[in-house]
Amino acid sequence: MPKSESTTDRSLPAMTMEEIADDGNLRSAFSRVAANDGAPGVDRQSVEYVREHLDGILERLRRELLDGSYQPDRIRRVWIPKAGGGQRGLGIPTVVDRIVQQAVHQVLSPRYEPTFHTASHGFRPGRSCHTAIAAAVEHVEIGNEWVVDIDLEKFFDRVHHDRLLARLAQRISDPRVLLLIRRMLKAKVVMPDGVVVSTTEGTPQGGPLSPLLSNIVLDELDRELERRGHRFVRYADDCNIYVGSERAGKRVMESVTQFIERRLRLKVNRDKSAVARTEERHFVGFSLRREPLEGGVEVLLSKRSKDRIDERIAALTPRLWGNSLRRCIERLNTYLVGWLGFFRIVTDGETLEALDAHVRRRLRAIVLRQWKKMKTIVERLRELGVRQPYLRRWLFAFDARCWQLTRNRAVRTGLRNEYFAKRGLVSLRERWQSQRSVVAPSMTG
């Protein structure tokens, strides 16, 4: 099973405010913040404004960090839609505060990274959703076909400040650094309606430091799961424990939930958590299925991921598309190529072939609607090589709607796969196959 990469802190060098406030560290932090761009905070100062006044800002920051007078500004709260429905609160610190958070991150991360558990894959250099799936595949291959899927309810909003700071104090001896982090955690939040609220718990999503702090909090869970001998994979606040039977899974779910809620003071969402077969659950976009005869493990699109791409394809191919077909295909290609860049590790080519077919059917509906009249459609299909007998039989069914007509033999013959390929439409199945033939599918990100 996975082991901790390190279990001792004795060799770690001391962490001081001087290292955080170092001019080179602050300038490097600004470069990272500027590369990510991002919206202004409550002070409405943009990245470009800070760039123009950088020398003066960094000189003031260095002085305030060293003498302890630095106070983070309020955080601007915005709401963004969640992929699964609902909204997620995102906190936007000012650009200056993002510089400070990034500067702290650059000092903390090299100390903590080597000691995090190998089963942790979220927000870590050299790790990704793909490495998380690769690790999960290993557990399922040896017969752990049941998963204890634990969903932490509003994790980033519920992190206990005192527990987090106590863990940080185990490695940080400079009280100025601990005070700085406490002030960041306690920064007030300005809601969209202008109301200012105090922060008593949580690490607001949106700042550069929050992901590292979340891993520090959940590393305690990783160590406990290792101590208990569990096989598990964690990506940020998504934790899957792999077991050999449903009965074992229910027992693990109960005991781990007690640890999370009593010890870590977090909340398990019992409605979203479950003990189930791996193919029935969604983990970082994928589901896993063990083949009973071959013993291998298939990496599949989860139902949630399949629903999402279906929705996105529908949005990109509206029936009343008023632009050219080539423009529609260009938009589709941009999305499909990016989508496959993430989902390329699936092993089920038939799903990709079905998606290709669905995309082409959506495009056929657009073409038919743009051709409008029956006479025009007949003429265009004849020009595309459809034989007269097919057209004659097809005419009797012309009262059908465009979407129904996309399955008609004459339409499919005229608007065949090559018709769209010549206009630049990418094929998910072909692109996936070509990537697999050049190099074995990588799960290292």
Coordinates of C-alpha atoms in Angstrom, one line a residue:
M1 CA 0.0 0.0 0.0
P2 CA 1.1 3.7 -0.4
K3 CA 3.6 4.9 2.2
S4 CA 4.4 8.4 3.4
E5 CA 7.2 10.0 1.5
S6 CA 8.7 11.1 4.8
T7 CA 7.7 10.7 8.4
T8 CA 10.2 13.1 10.0
D9 CA 10.6 16.8 10.2
R10 CA 13.9 17.0 11.9
S11 CA 15.9 17.6 8.7
L12 CA 13.7 20.5 7.6
P13 CA 15.4 23.9 7.8
A14 CA 13.9 26.6 10.0
M15 CA 11.2 28.7 8.4
T16 CA 11.4 32.5 9.0
M17 CA 9.6 35.6 8.0
E18 CA 12.9 36.9 6.5
E19 CA 12.7 34.1 3.9
I20 CA 9.1 35.0 3.0
A21 CA 9.9 38.8 2.8
D22 CA 13.0 38.3 0.7
D23 CA 12.9 40.6 -2.3
G24 CA 13.6 37.7 -4.7
N25 CA 10.9 35.6 -3.2
L26 CA 8.4 38.4 -3.4
R27 CA 9.3 39.2 -7.0
S28 CA 9.0 35.6 -7.9
A29 CA 5.6 35.5 -6.2
F30 CA 4.4 38.5 -8.2
S31 CA 5.5 36.7 -11.5
R32 CA 3.4 33.7 -10.6
V33 CA 0.4 35.9 -9.7
A34 CA 0.8 37.9 -12.8
A35 CA 1.0 34.8 -15.0
N36 CA -2.4 33.7 -13.6
D37 CA -3.8 37.2 -14.1
G38 CA -7.1 37.0 -12.3
A39 CA -9.7 39.6 -11.3
P40 CA -9.0 42.5 -8.9
G41 CA -10.0 42.3 -5.3
V42 CA -12.0 44.7 -3.2
D43 CA -9.4 47.5 -3.9
R44 CA -10.0 47.2 -7.7
Q45 CA -6.3 47.2 -8.3
S46 CA -5.4 45.1 -11.4
V47 CA -2.3 43.1 -12.0
E48 CA -1.1 45.8 -14.4
Y49 CA -1.5 48.5 -11.8
V50 CA 0.5 46.6 -9.3
R51 CA 3.2 45.9 -12.0
E52 CA 3.5 49.6 -12.7
H53 CA 4.1 50.3 -9.0
L54 CA 5.8 47.1 -8.1
D55 CA 9.0 48.4 -6.6
G56 CA 7.2 50.6 -4.1
I57 CA 4.6 48.0 -3.2
L58 CA 7.2 45.3 -2.6
E59 CA 9.3 47.7 -0.4
R60 CA 6.3 48.4 1.7
L61 CA 5.3 44.8 1.9
R62 CA 8.8 43.7 3.0
R63 CA 8.8 46.3 5.8
E64 CA 5.3 45.4 7.0
L65 CA 5.9 41.7 6.9
L66 CA 9.1 42.0 9.0
D67 CA 7.7 44.4 11.6
G68 CA 4.4 42.5 11.8
S69 CA 2.2 45.3 10.7
Y70 CA 0.9 43.7 7.5
Q71 CA -2.9 43.2 7.5
P72 CA -4.6 41.4 4.7
D73 CA -7.4 43.3 3.0
R74 CA -10.9 42.0 2.8
I75 CA -11.7 39.1 0.3
R76 CA -14.2 39.7 -2.5
R77 CA -16.7 36.8 -2.7
V78 CA -18.1 35.7 -6.0
W79 CA -20.3 32.8 -6.9
I80 CA -19.5 30.4 -9.7
P81 CA -21.6 27.5 -11.0
K82 CA -20.6 24.0 -10.0
A83 CA -20.4 21.4 -12.7
G84 CA -22.8 19.2 -10.8
G85 CA -25.3 22.0 -10.2
G86 CA -25.5 24.7 -7.5
Q87 CA -22.9 27.4 -6.8
R88 CA -19.5 27.4 -5.3
G89 CA -18.2 30.4 -3.3
L90 CA -14.9 31.8 -4.6
G91 CA -12.8 34.2 -2.6
I92 CA -10.8 36.8 -4.5
P93 CA -8.0 38.5 -2.5
T94 CA -6.4 41.7 -3.7
V95 CA -3.5 41.3 -6.0
V96 CA -1.1 42.4 -3.3
D97 CA -2.6 39.8 -0.9
R98 CA -2.2 37.2 -3.5
I99 CA 1.5 38.1 -3.8
V100 CA 1.9 37.5 -0.1
Q101 CA 0.0 34.2 -0.1
Q102 CA 2.2 33.0 -3.0
A103 CA 5.3 34.1 -1.2
V104 CA 4.3 32.1 1.8
H105 CA 3.4 29.2 -0.4
Q106 CA 6.9 29.2 -2.0
V107 CA 8.5 28.9 1.4
L108 CA 6.1 26.4 2.9
S109 CA 5.7 24.1 -0.1
P110 CA 9.3 22.8 -0.3
R111 CA 9.1 21.9 3.4
Y112 CA 5.7 20.1 3.3
E113 CA 5.8 18.5 -0.2
P114 CA 8.4 15.8 0.6
T115 CA 6.4 14.7 3.7
F116 CA 3.0 14.4 2.1
H117 CA 1.6 10.9 1.5
T118 CA 2.0 9.2 -1.9
A119 CA -1.7 8.6 -2.0
S120 CA -2.3 12.4 -2.2
H121 CA -2.6 13.7 -5.7
G122 CA -4.4 17.1 -5.7
F123 CA -2.6 20.4 -5.9
R124 CA 0.8 18.8 -6.0
P125 CA 3.7 19.2 -8.5
G126 CA 4.1 16.2 -10.7
R127 CA 0.7 14.8 -9.7
S128 CA -2.7 15.1 -11.3
C129 CA -6.1 13.5 -11.8
H130 CA -4.3 11.0 -14.1
T131 CA -1.9 9.9 -11.5
A132 CA -4.8 9.5 -9.0
I133 CA -6.6 7.3 -11.5
A134 CA -3.4 5.3 -12.1
A135 CA -3.1 4.6 -8.4
A136 CA -6.8 3.7 -8.2
V137 CA -6.3 1.2 -11.0
E138 CA -3.6 -0.6 -9.1
H139 CA -5.9 -1.1 -6.1
V140 CA -8.8 -2.4 -8.3
E141 CA -6.5 -4.7 -10.2
I142 CA -5.7 -6.7 -7.1
G143 CA -9.4 -7.3 -6.4
N144 CA -10.5 -4.2 -4.4
E145 CA -13.6 -3.6 -6.5
W146 CA -15.6 -1.8 -3.9
V147 CA -15.0 1.8 -3.1
V148 CA -15.7 3.8 0.0
D149 CA -16.4 7.2 -1.6
I150 CA -16.2 9.9 1.0
D151 CA -17.5 13.4 0.2
L152 CA -16.5 16.1 2.6
E153 CA -19.3 18.7 2.9
K154 CA -18.1 22.2 2.1
F155 CA -14.6 21.2 3.1
F156 CA -12.9 24.5 2.2
D157 CA -15.5 26.4 4.3
R158 CA -15.2 24.2 7.3
V159 CA -11.4 23.9 8.0
H160 CA -10.9 24.4 11.7
H161 CA -8.5 27.3 12.1
D162 CA -7.0 26.4 15.5
R163 CA -6.4 22.8 14.5
L164 CA -4.7 23.9 11.3
L165 CA -2.5 26.5 13.1
A166 CA -1.6 23.9 15.7
R167 CA -0.3 21.6 12.9
L168 CA 1.6 24.4 11.3
A169 CA 3.2 25.2 14.6
Q170 CA 4.7 21.8 14.6
R171 CA 7.1 22.9 11.9
I172 CA 7.0 26.7 12.0
S173 CA 8.9 28.2 14.9
D174 CA 8.7 31.9 13.9
P175 CA 5.6 33.4 15.5
R176 CA 5.4 36.1 12.9
V177 CA 4.7 33.5 10.2
L178 CA 2.0 31.9 12.2
L179 CA 0.4 35.2 13.0
L180 CA 0.5 36.1 9.3
I181 CA -1.3 32.9 8.3
R182 CA -3.8 33.4 11.1
R183 CA -4.6 36.9 9.7
M184 CA -5.0 35.5 6.2
L185 CA -7.4 32.9 7.5
K186 CA -9.4 35.5 9.5
A187 CA -9.6 38.0 6.7
K188 CA -13.2 39.3 6.4
V189 CA -15.3 38.6 3.3
V190 CA -17.3 41.1 1.2
M191 CA -20.4 39.4 -0.2
P192 CA -21.8 40.2 -3.6
D193 CA -24.5 42.4 -2.0
G194 CA -21.8 44.4 -0.1
V195 CA -22.4 42.8 3.3
V196 CA -19.1 42.2 5.2
V197 CA -18.9 39.0 7.2
S198 CA -16.3 37.7 9.6
T199 CA -14.5 34.4 9.0
T200 CA -14.3 31.9 11.8
E201 CA -13.4 28.8 9.9
G202 CA -12.4 27.7 6.4
T203 CA -9.7 28.4 3.8
P204 CA -11.4 30.5 1.1
Q205 CA -11.0 29.0 -2.4
G206 CA -9.4 31.4 -4.8
G207 CA -6.1 32.3 -3.0
P208 CA -2.7 30.7 -3.9
L209 CA -2.2 29.4 -0.3
S210 CA -5.5 27.6 0.2
P211 CA -4.7 24.4 -1.8
L212 CA -1.5 23.8 0.2
L213 CA -3.3 24.4 3.5
S214 CA -6.0 21.9 2.5
N215 CA -3.4 19.2 1.9
I216 CA -1.8 20.0 5.3
V217 CA -5.2 19.5 7.0
L218 CA -6.0 16.3 5.1
D219 CA -2.5 14.8 5.5
E220 CA -3.7 13.9 9.0
L221 CA -6.4 11.8 7.4
D222 CA -3.9 10.2 5.0
R223 CA -1.7 9.1 7.9
E224 CA -4.7 7.7 9.8
L225 CA -5.8 5.7 6.8
E226 CA -2.3 4.4 6.3
R227 CA -2.1 3.5 10.0
R228 CA -5.3 1.4 9.6
G229 CA -3.8 -0.4 6.6
H230 CA -6.3 0.9 4.0
R231 CA -5.6 1.2 0.3
F232 CA -6.8 4.7 -0.7
V233 CA -6.4 7.6 -3.1
R234 CA -7.1 11.2 -2.3
Y235 CA -7.4 14.1 -4.7
A236 CA -7.9 17.3 -2.7
D237 CA -11.1 16.7 -0.7
D238 CA -12.2 13.7 -2.7
C239 CA -11.1 10.5 -0.9
N240 CA -11.7 6.9 -2.2
I241 CA -10.8 3.9 -0.1
Y242 CA -10.7 0.6 -1.9
V243 CA -11.9 -2.6 -0.2
G244 CA -12.8 -6.2 -1.2
S245 CA -16.5 -6.3 -0.2
E246 CA -19.5 -4.2 0.5
R247 CA -19.5 -5.4 4.1
A248 CA -16.0 -4.2 4.6
G249 CA -16.8 -1.0 2.9
K250 CA -19.7 -0.2 5.2
R251 CA -17.5 -0.9 8.2
V252 CA -14.8 1.4 6.9
M253 CA -17.3 4.1 6.0
E254 CA -18.6 4.2 9.6
S255 CA -15.2 4.2 11.3
V256 CA -13.6 6.8 9.0
T257 CA -16.6 9.1 9.2
Q258 CA -16.3 9.1 13.0
F259 CA -12.6 10.0 12.7
I260 CA -13.2 12.8 10.2
E261 CA -16.0 14.4 12.2
R262 CA -14.7 13.9 15.7
R263 CA -11.0 14.3 15.2
L264 CA -10.7 16.6 12.2
R265 CA -13.9 18.4 13.0
L266 CA -15.0 18.3 9.4
K267 CA -18.4 17.1 8.0
V268 CA -19.0 14.1 5.8
N269 CA -21.9 14.6 3.4
R270 CA -23.8 11.4 3.9
D271 CA -26.1 12.0 0.9
K272 CA -23.2 12.1 -1.6
S273 CA -20.9 9.6 0.1
A274 CA -21.4 5.9 -0.6
V275 CA -20.1 2.4 -0.6
A276 CA -20.5 1.0 -4.2
R277 CA -18.8 -0.8 -7.0
T278 CA -16.1 1.3 -8.6
E279 CA -17.9 1.5 -11.9
E280 CA -20.8 3.2 -10.2
R281 CA -18.9 6.1 -8.8
H282 CA -17.4 9.3 -10.2
F283 CA -13.8 10.0 -9.3
V284 CA -12.0 13.0 -10.9
G285 CA -14.1 12.5 -14.0
F286 CA -13.7 8.7 -14.4
S287 CA -15.1 5.3 -13.3
L288 CA -13.2 2.0 -13.1
R289 CA -14.4 -1.4 -14.0
R290 CA -12.5 -4.7 -13.5
E291 CA -12.9 -7.2 -16.3
P292 CA -13.7 -10.6 -14.6
L293 CA -11.9 -12.8 -17.2
E294 CA -8.9 -10.8 -18.2
G295 CA -8.4 -9.3 -14.8
G296 CA -7.6 -5.9 -16.3
V297 CA -9.2 -2.6 -15.3
E298 CA -11.1 -0.4 -17.7
V299 CA -10.9 3.4 -17.3
L300 CA -14.3 4.7 -18.3
L301 CA -16.1 8.1 -18.4
S302 CA -18.2 8.5 -15.4
K303 CA -21.9 9.1 -15.9
R304 CA -21.4 12.6 -14.7
S305 CA -18.7 13.3 -17.2
K306 CA -20.8 11.8 -20.0
D307 CA -23.7 14.0 -19.1
R308 CA -21.5 17.1 -19.0
I309 CA -20.0 16.6 -22.5
D310 CA -23.5 15.8 -23.9
E311 CA -24.7 19.1 -22.4
R312 CA -21.7 21.0 -23.8
I313 CA -22.0 19.5 -27.3
A314 CA -25.7 20.6 -27.3
A315 CA -24.8 24.1 -26.3
L316 CA -22.2 24.3 -29.1
T317 CA -24.5 23.0 -31.8
P318 CA -27.8 24.8 -31.3
R319 CA -30.5 23.9 -33.8
L320 CA -30.9 27.6 -34.9
W321 CA -27.2 28.1 -35.5
G322 CA -27.0 31.2 -37.6
N323 CA -23.4 31.2 -38.6
S324 CA -21.5 29.0 -41.1
L325 CA -21.0 25.3 -40.5
R326 CA -17.2 25.7 -40.5
R327 CA -17.5 28.3 -37.7
C328 CA -19.6 25.8 -35.7
I329 CA -17.0 23.1 -36.3
E330 CA -14.2 25.4 -35.3
R331 CA -15.9 26.0 -31.9
L332 CA -16.5 22.3 -31.5
N333 CA -12.9 21.4 -32.3
T334 CA -11.6 23.8 -29.7
Y335 CA -13.7 22.1 -27.0
L336 CA -13.3 18.5 -28.2
V337 CA -9.5 18.7 -28.4
G338 CA -9.2 20.2 -25.0
W339 CA -11.7 17.7 -23.6
L340 CA -9.7 14.7 -25.0
G341 CA -6.5 16.2 -23.6
F342 CA -7.9 15.4 -20.2
F343 CA -9.9 12.3 -20.9
R344 CA -7.3 10.6 -23.2
I345 CA -6.6 7.9 -20.6
V346 CA -10.0 6.2 -21.1
T347 CA -9.7 2.7 -22.4
D348 CA -13.2 2.5 -23.9
G349 CA -13.0 3.6 -27.5
E350 CA -16.6 2.8 -28.2
T351 CA -17.8 5.6 -26.0
L352 CA -15.7 8.0 -28.0
E353 CA -17.1 6.6 -31.2
A354 CA -20.6 7.2 -29.9
L355 CA -19.7 10.8 -29.0
D356 CA -18.4 11.3 -32.6
A357 CA -21.6 9.9 -34.0
H358 CA -23.7 12.2 -31.7
V359 CA -21.6 15.3 -32.8
R360 CA -22.2 14.5 -36.5
R361 CA -25.9 14.0 -35.9
R362 CA -26.1 17.4 -34.3
L363 CA -24.3 18.9 -37.2
R364 CA -26.6 17.2 -39.7
A365 CA -29.6 18.8 -38.0
I366 CA -27.9 22.2 -38.4
V367 CA -27.2 21.7 -42.1
L368 CA -30.8 20.5 -42.8
R369 CA -32.3 23.5 -41.0
Q370 CA -30.0 25.9 -42.9
W371 CA -31.0 24.3 -46.2
K372 CA -34.6 25.0 -45.1
K373 CA -36.8 24.0 -48.1
M374 CA -37.4 20.4 -49.3
K375 CA -36.4 21.3 -52.8
T376 CA -33.0 22.7 -51.7
I377 CA -32.4 19.6 -49.5
V378 CA -33.2 17.3 -52.3
E379 CA -30.9 19.1 -54.7
R380 CA -28.0 19.3 -52.2
L381 CA -28.2 15.6 -51.4
R382 CA -28.3 14.7 -55.1
E383 CA -25.2 16.9 -55.6
L384 CA -23.6 14.9 -52.8
G385 CA -24.1 11.7 -54.6
V386 CA -27.3 10.3 -53.1
R387 CA -29.1 8.1 -55.7
Q388 CA -32.5 8.9 -56.9
P389 CA -34.3 5.8 -55.4
Y390 CA -33.3 6.8 -51.9
L391 CA -34.5 10.4 -52.5
R392 CA -37.8 9.2 -53.8
R393 CA -38.5 7.1 -50.8
W394 CA -37.2 9.8 -48.5
L395 CA -39.7 12.4 -49.9
F396 CA -42.6 10.5 -48.3
A397 CA -41.0 11.1 -44.8
F398 CA -40.3 14.7 -45.3
D399 CA -42.9 15.9 -42.8
A400 CA -40.6 14.6 -40.1
R401 CA -38.6 17.1 -38.0
C402 CA -34.9 17.9 -38.8
W403 CA -33.7 15.9 -35.8
Q404 CA -35.6 12.8 -36.9
L405 CA -34.4 13.3 -40.5
T406 CA -30.8 13.0 -39.4
R407 CA -31.3 9.3 -39.1
N408 CA -32.8 9.0 -42.6
R409 CA -30.6 6.9 -45.0
A410 CA -30.5 9.5 -47.7
V411 CA -29.4 12.2 -45.3
R412 CA -26.7 9.9 -43.7
T413 CA -25.5 8.9 -47.2
G414 CA -25.2 12.5 -48.3
L415 CA -23.9 14.0 -45.1
R416 CA -21.6 11.1 -44.4
N417 CA -18.6 11.2 -42.0
E418 CA -16.3 12.3 -44.7
Y419 CA -18.5 15.4 -45.4
F420 CA -17.7 16.7 -41.9
A421 CA -14.1 15.5 -41.9
K422 CA -13.4 17.5 -45.1
R423 CA -14.7 20.6 -43.2
G424 CA -12.2 20.0 -40.4
L425 CA -14.2 18.2 -37.8
V426 CA -11.9 16.2 -35.5
S427 CA -12.8 12.7 -34.5
L428 CA -12.4 11.8 -30.9
R429 CA -12.0 8.1 -31.6
E430 CA -9.3 8.6 -34.3
R431 CA -7.4 11.2 -32.3
W432 CA -7.5 8.9 -29.3
Q433 CA -6.3 6.0 -31.3
S434 CA -3.4 8.0 -32.9
Q435 CA -2.2 9.1 -29.5
R436 CA -2.3 5.5 -28.2
S437 CA -0.4 4.2 -31.2
V438 CA 2.4 6.8 -30.8
V439 CA 2.9 6.3 -27.1
A440 CA 1.2 4.2 -24.4
P441 CA -1.4 6.2 -22.6
S442 CA 0.2 8.2 -19.9
M443 CA -1.3 8.7 -16.5
T444 CA 1.4 11.1 -15.2
G445 CA -0.5 14.2 -16.3

